[in-house]
Coordinates of C-alpha atoms and ligand atoms in Angstrom, one line a residue:
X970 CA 0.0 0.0 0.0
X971 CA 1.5 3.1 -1.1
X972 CA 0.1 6.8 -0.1
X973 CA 0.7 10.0 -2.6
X974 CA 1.0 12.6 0.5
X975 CA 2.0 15.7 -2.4
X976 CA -1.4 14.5 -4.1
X977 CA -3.2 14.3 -0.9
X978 CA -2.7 17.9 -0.8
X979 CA -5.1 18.4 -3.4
X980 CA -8.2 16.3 -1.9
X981 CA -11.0 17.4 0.1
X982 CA -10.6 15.3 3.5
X983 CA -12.2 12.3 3.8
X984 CA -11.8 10.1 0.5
X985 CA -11.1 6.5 -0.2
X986 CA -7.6 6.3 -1.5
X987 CA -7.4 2.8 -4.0
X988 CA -3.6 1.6 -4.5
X989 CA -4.0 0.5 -8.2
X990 CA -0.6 -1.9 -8.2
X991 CA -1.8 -3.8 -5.0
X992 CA -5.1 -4.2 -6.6
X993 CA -3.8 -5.6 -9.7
X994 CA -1.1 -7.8 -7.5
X995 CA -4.1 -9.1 -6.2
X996 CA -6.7 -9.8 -9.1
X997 CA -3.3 -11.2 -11.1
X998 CA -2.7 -14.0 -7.9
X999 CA -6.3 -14.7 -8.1
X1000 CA -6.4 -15.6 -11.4
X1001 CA -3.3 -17.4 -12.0
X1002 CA -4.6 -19.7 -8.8
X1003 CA -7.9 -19.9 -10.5
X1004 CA -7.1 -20.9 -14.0
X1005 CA -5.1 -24.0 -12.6
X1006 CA -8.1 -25.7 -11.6
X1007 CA -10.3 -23.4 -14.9
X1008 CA -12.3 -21.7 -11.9
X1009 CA -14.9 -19.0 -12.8
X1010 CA -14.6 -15.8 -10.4
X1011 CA -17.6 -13.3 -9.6
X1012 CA -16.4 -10.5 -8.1
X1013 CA -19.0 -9.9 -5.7
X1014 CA -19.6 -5.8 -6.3
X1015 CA -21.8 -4.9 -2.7
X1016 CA -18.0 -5.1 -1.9
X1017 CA -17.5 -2.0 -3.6
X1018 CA -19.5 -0.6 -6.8
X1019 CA -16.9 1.8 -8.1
X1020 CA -16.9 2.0 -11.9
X1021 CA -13.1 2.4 -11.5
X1022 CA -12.9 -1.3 -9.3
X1023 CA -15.1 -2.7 -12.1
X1024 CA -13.6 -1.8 -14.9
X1025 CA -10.4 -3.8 -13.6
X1026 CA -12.2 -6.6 -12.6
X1027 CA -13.2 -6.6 -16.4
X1028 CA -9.7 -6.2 -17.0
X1029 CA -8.7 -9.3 -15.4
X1030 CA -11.7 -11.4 -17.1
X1031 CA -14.0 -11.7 -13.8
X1032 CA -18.0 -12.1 -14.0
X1033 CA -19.8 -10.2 -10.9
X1034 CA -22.1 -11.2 -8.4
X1035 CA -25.3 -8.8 -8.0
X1036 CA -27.3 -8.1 -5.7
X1037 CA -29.3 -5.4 -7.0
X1038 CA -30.8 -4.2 -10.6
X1039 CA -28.4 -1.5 -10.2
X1040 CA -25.1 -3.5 -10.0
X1041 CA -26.4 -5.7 -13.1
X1042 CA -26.4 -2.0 -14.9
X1043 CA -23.4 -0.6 -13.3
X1044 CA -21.0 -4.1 -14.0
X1045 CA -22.4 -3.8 -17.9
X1046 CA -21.5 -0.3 -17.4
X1047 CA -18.1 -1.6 -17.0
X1048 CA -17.6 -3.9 -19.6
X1049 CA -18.8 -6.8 -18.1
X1050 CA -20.0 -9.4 -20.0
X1051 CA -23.9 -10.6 -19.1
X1052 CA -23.1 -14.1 -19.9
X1053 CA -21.0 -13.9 -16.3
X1054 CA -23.0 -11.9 -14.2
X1055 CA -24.9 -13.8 -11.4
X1056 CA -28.1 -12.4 -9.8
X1057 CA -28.4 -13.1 -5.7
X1058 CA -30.7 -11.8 -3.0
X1059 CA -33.2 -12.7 -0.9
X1060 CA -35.7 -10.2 -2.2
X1061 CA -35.2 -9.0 -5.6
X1062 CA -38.0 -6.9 -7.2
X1063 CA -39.8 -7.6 -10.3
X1064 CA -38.0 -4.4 -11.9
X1065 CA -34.8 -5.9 -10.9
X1066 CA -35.8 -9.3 -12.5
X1067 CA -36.7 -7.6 -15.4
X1068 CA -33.4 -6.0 -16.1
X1069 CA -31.6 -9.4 -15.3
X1070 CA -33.3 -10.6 -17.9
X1071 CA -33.3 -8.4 -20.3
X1072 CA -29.6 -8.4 -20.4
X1073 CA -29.3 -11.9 -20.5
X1074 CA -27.4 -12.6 -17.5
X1075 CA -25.5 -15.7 -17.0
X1076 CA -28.0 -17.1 -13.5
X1077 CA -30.4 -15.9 -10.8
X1078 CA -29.8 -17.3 -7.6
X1079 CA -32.9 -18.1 -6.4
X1080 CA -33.8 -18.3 -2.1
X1081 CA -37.4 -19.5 -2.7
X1082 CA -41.0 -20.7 -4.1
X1083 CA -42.2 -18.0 -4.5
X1084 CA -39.6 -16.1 -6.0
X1085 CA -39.2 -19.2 -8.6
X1086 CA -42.5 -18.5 -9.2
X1087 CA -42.4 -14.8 -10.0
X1088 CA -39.1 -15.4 -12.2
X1089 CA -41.1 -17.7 -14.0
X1090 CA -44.3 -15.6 -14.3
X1091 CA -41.6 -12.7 -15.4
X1092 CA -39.7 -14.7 -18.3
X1093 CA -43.3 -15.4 -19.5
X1094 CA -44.1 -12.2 -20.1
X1095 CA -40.9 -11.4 -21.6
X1096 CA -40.6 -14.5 -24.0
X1097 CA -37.3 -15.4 -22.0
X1098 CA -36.3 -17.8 -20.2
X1099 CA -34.5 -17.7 -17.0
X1100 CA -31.4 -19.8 -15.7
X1101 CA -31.6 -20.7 -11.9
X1102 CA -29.1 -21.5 -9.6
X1103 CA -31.2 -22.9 -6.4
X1104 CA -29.5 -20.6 -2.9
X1105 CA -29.1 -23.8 -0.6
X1106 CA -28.8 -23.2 2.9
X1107 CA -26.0 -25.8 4.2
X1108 CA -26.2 -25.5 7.7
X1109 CA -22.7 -24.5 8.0
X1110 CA -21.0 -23.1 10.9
X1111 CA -18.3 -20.8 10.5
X1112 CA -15.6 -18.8 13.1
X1113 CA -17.0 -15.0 12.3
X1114 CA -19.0 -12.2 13.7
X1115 CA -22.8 -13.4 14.2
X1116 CA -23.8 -11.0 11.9
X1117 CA -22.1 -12.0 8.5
X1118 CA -23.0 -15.2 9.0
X1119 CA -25.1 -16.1 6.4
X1120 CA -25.4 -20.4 5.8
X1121 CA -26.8 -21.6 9.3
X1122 CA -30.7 -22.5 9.5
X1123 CA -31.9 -19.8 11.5
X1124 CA -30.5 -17.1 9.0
X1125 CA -32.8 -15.9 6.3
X1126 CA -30.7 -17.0 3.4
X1127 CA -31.2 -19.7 0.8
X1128 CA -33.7 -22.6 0.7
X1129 CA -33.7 -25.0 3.8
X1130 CA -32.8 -28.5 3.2
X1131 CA -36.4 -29.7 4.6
X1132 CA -38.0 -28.0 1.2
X1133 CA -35.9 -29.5 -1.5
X1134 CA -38.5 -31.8 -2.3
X1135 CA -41.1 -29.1 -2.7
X1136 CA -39.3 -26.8 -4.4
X1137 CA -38.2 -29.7 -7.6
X1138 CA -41.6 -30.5 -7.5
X1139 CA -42.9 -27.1 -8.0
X1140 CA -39.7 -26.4 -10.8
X1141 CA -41.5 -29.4 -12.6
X1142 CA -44.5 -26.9 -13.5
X1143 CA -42.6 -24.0 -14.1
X1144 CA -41.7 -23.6 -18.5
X1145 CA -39.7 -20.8 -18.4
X1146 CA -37.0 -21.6 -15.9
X1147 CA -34.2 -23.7 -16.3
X1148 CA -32.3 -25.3 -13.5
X1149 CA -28.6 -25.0 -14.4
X1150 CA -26.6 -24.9 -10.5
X1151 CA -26.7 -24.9 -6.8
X1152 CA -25.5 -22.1 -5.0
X1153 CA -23.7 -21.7 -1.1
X1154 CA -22.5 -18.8 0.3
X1155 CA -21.9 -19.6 4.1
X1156 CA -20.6 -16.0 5.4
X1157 CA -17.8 -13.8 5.4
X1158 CA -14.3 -12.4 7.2
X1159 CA -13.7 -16.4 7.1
X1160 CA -9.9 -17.4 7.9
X1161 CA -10.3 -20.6 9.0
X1162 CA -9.9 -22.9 5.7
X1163 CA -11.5 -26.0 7.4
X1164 CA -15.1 -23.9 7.2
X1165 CA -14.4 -23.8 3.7
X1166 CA -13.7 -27.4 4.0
X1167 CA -16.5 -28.4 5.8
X1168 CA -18.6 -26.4 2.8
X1169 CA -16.9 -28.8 0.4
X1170 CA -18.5 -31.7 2.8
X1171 CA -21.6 -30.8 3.0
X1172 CA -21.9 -29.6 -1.0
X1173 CA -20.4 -33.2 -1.6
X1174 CA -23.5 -34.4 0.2
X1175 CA -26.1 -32.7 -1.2
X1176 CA -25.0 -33.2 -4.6
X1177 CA -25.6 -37.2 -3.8
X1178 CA -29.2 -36.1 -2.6
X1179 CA -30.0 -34.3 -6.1
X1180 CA -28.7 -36.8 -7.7
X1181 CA -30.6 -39.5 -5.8
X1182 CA -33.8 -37.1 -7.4
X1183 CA -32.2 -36.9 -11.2
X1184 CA -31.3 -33.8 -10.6
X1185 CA -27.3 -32.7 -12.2
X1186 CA -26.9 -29.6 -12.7
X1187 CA -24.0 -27.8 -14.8
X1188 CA -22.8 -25.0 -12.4
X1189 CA -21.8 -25.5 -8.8
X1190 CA -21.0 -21.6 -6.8
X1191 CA -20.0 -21.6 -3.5
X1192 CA -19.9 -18.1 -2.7
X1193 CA -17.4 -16.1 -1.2
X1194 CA -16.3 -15.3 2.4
X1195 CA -12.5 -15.9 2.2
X1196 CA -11.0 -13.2 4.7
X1197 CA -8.5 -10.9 5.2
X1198 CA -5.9 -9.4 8.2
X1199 CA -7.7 -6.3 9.4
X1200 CA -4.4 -6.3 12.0
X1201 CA -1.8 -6.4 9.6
X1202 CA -2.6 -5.0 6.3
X1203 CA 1.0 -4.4 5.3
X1204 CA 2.4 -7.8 6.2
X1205 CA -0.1 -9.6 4.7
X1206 CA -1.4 -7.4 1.7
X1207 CA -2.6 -10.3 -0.7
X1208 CA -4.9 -12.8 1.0
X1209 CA -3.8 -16.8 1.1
X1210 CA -6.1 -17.6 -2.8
X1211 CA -3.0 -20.0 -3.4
X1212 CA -4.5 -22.2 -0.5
X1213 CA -8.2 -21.6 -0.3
X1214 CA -8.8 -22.8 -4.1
X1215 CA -6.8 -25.5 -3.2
X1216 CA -9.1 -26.7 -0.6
X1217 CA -12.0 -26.9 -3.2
X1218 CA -9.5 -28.6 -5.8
X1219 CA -8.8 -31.6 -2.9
X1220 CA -12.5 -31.7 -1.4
X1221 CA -15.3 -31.0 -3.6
X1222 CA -16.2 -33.2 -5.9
X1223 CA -17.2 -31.9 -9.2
X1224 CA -19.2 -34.4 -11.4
X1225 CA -17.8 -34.5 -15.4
X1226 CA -18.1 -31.6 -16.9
X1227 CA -19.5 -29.2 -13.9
X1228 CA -18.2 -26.0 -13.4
X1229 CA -17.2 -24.2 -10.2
X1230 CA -17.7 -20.1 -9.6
X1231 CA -16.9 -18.4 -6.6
X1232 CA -18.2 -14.9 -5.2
X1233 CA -15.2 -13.2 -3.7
X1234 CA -15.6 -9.6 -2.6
X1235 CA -13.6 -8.7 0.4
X1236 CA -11.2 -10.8 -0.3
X1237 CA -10.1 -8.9 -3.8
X1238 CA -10.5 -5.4 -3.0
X1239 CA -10.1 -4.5 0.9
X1240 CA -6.2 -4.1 1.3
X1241 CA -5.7 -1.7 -1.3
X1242 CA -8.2 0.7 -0.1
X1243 CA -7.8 3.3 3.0
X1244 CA -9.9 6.2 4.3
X1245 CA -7.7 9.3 4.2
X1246 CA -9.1 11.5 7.0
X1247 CA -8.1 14.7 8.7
X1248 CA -7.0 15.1 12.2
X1249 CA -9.9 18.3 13.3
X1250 CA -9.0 18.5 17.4
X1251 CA -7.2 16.3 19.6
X1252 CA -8.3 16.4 23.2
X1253 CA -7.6 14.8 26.4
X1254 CA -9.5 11.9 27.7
X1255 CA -9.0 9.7 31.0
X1256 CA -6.0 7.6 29.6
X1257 CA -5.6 8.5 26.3
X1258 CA -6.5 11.3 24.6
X1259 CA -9.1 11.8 21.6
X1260 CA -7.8 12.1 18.0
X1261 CA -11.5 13.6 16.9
X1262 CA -10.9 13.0 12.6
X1263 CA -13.5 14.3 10.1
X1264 CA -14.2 10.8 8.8
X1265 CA -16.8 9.2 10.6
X1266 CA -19.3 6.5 10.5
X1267 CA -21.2 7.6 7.4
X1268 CA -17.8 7.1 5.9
X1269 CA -17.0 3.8 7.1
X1270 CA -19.4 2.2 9.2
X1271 CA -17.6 -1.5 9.8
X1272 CA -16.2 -0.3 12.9
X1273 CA -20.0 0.8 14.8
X1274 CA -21.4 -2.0 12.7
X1275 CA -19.6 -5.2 13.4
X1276 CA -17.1 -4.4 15.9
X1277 CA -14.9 -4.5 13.1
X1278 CA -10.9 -3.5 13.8
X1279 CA -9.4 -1.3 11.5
X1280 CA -5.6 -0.7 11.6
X1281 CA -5.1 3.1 12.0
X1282 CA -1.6 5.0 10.8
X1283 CA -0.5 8.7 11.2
X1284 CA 1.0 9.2 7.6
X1285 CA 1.6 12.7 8.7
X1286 CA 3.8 12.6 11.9
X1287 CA 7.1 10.6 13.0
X1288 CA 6.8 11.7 16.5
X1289 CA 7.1 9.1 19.1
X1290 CA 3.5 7.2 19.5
X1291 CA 1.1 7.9 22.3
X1292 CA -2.2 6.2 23.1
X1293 CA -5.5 7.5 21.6
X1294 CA -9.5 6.7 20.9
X1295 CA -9.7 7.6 17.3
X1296 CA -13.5 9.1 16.5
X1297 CA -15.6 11.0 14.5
X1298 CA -17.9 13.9 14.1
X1299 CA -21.3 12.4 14.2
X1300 CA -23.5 12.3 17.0
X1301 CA -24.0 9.4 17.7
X1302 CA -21.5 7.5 20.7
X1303 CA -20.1 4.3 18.0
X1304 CA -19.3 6.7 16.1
X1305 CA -15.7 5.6 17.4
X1306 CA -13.3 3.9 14.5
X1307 CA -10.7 2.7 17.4
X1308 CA -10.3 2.6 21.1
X1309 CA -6.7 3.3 23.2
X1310 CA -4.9 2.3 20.1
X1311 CA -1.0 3.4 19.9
X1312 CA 0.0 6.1 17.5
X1313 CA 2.3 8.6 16.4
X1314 CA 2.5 11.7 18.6
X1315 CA -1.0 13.7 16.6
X1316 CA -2.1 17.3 16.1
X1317 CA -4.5 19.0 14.2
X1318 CA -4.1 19.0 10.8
X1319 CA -2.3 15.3 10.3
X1320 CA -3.6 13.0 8.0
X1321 CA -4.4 9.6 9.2
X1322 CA -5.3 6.4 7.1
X1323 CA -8.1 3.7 8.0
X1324 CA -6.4 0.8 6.3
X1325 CA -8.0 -2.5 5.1
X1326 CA -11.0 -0.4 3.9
X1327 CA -11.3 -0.8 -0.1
X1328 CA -14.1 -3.7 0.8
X1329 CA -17.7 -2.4 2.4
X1330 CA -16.4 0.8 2.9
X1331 CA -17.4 3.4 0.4
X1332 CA -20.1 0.9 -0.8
X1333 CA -21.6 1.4 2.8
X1334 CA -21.3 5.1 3.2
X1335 CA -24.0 7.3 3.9
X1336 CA -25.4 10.8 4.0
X1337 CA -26.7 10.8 7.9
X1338 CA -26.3 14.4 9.5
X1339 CA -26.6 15.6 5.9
X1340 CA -22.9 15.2 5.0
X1341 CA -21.7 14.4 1.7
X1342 CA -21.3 11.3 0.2
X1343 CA -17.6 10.1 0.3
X1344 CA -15.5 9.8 -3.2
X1345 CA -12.8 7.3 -4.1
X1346 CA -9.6 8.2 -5.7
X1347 CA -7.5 6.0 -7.6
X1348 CA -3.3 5.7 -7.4
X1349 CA -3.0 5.4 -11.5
Ligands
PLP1092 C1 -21.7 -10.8 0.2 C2 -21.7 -12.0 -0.7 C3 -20.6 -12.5 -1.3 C4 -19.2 -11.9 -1.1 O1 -18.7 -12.1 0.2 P1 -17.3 -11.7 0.6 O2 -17.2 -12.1 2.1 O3 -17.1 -10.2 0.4 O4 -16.3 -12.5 -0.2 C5 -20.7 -13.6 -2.2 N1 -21.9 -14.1 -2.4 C6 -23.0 -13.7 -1.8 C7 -24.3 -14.4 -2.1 C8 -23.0 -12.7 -1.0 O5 -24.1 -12.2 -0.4

């Protein structure tokens, strides 16, 4: 990660700062570790929707994951080729399903009956018809914060294994869908590789169970989720891809002529972003004192969100470091991006970078207490 301090200059505190040579370090070791096994990767763009982030992922030959109308328009937008664009969510709209169909995408990843049922009523209308990928829910635990957990039973994602036999019934009666692939996607922020592993396991499984009902499909996705060091960004700047494909390569088994896609987000776009933000006031507290930046939550929201950690530098200052609660401006009390963290020696006016923040960062920013929205900059 490399910071441009005489451009810096130039930008109105906060933006998103993108380090375009770690970001292509990264898509390039992704694909090289992908094309061994002839893996297809969807970048999954909730991670972050910038046109500029898209338009390299089309660079590097990647489909995207959408979860929204809006990303199916914005990844076109980029160059991104329908054929490989994948349409999840638990609720899309009938206008969203519209323009996934309209532009031919590659699959909708469906979570139930009813919206089968709709997709199929929709493609009707049209004089399309639809691929489906069925969203199976695998009952997979996995070491991460409760709330990006997504593949356990009582979440509300993807179809529970006790209707699989209701829902092929009810795709037996529906003309205008095809049935091409199963999807997983069992959370995020994962590190541990045997979660991944244990996905493999249970995928294994219920590909026997669909095949005990006739059912092969050509596409198998398991999602994304692989994680990355919040602590140390600049010792481990490229996520382990080498090993986690690797995992699927020794324990899924893919039946002749099946395909695999992933949905990787975090994982291909979080180290080479930071939030640059300006020091405002610094102010004494009980043991440390306040470093109060004019970033706050509506910037980055991980932080008051999930608990997340966020490594935080003074690119400004070489003095020697001294213990502070990094915060923000807005009113409201998590508005706090890290607590008695150690420093360099801070005043007014010093720019500080939020590392580890190119991945549900900008994409999650918001206008509360009226402030603008946040803009990303790019390195080249
Ligand atoms: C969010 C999401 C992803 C991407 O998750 P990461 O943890 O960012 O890799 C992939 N697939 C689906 C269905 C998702 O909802």
């Amino acid at each position: 990660m490399s910071f441009d301090l005489n451009k810096f200059q130039e930008i109105k505190t906060p933006f998103y700062w993108y380090d375009v040579d770690l970001l292509e370090q990264t898509l390039k070791c992704v694909k090289e570790n992908a094309d061994k096994y002839g893996y297809n990767v969807h970048y999954a763009v909730k991670a972050n929707g910038n046109l500029g982030i898209l338009r390299k992922m089309k660079e590097f030959d990647f489909g995207t994951d959408c979860v929204s109308g809006n990303e199916i328009k914005q990844s076109i937008a980029a160059g991104i080729d329908p054929k490989k664009i994948a349409f999840a969510g638990v609720g899309k709209s009938d206008e969203e399903i519209t323009i996934g169909l309209e532009n031919g995408i590659f699959c909708f990843n469906c979570e139930s009956i009813p919206e089968l049922e709709n997709i199929n009523s929709i493609a009707g209308k049209l004089g399309k018809k639809a691929d489906v990928a069925l969203r199976l829910n695998p009952n997979v635990h996995v070491s991460t914060h409760h709330y990006i957990t997504t593949g356990i039973e009582e979440n509300k994602f993807g179809i529970n294994e006790w209707d699989f036999e209701e829902v092929i019934a009810a795709l037996q009666n529906m003309e205008n869908v095809n049935l091409i692939g199963l999807h997983f996607h069992v959370g995020s922020q994962i590190l541990d590789m045997q979660d991944f592993r244990n996905l493999c396991v249970r995928v294994n499984e219920l590909q026997e169970w669909f095949y005990a009902h006739n059912i092969i499909v050509d596409h198998i996705n398991v999602g994304g989720g692989l994680g990355i060091s919040y602590t140390q960004p600049n010792e481990e700047p490229i996520p382990a891809f080498a090993e986690y494909f690797k995992v699927f390569a020794e324990t899924l088994k893919l039946r002749p002529k099946q395909q695999l896609h992933f949905e990787l987000g975090r994982s291909l776009v979080a180290q080479c972003g930071s939030l640059i933000t300006k020091v405002l006031y610094v102010k004494r507290g009980v043991n440390t004192k306040f470093a109060i930046v004019d970033a706050g939550m509506t910037e980055l929201i991980r932080p008051a969100l999930y608990q997340a950690v966020h490594k935080i530098e003074n690119i400004s200052s070489n003095l020697p470091s001294e213990r502070y609660d990094v915060v923000g401006p807005i009113c409201e009390s998590s508005d706090c991006f890290a607590k008695g963290i150690d420093m360099a020696g801070t005043k007014r006016g010093d720019l500080l970078a939020i590392r580890s923040a190119g991945a549900y960062g900008e994409a999650m920013a918001s206008t509360y207490n009226l402030r603008t929205l946040v803009k990303g900059y790019f390195s080249k």
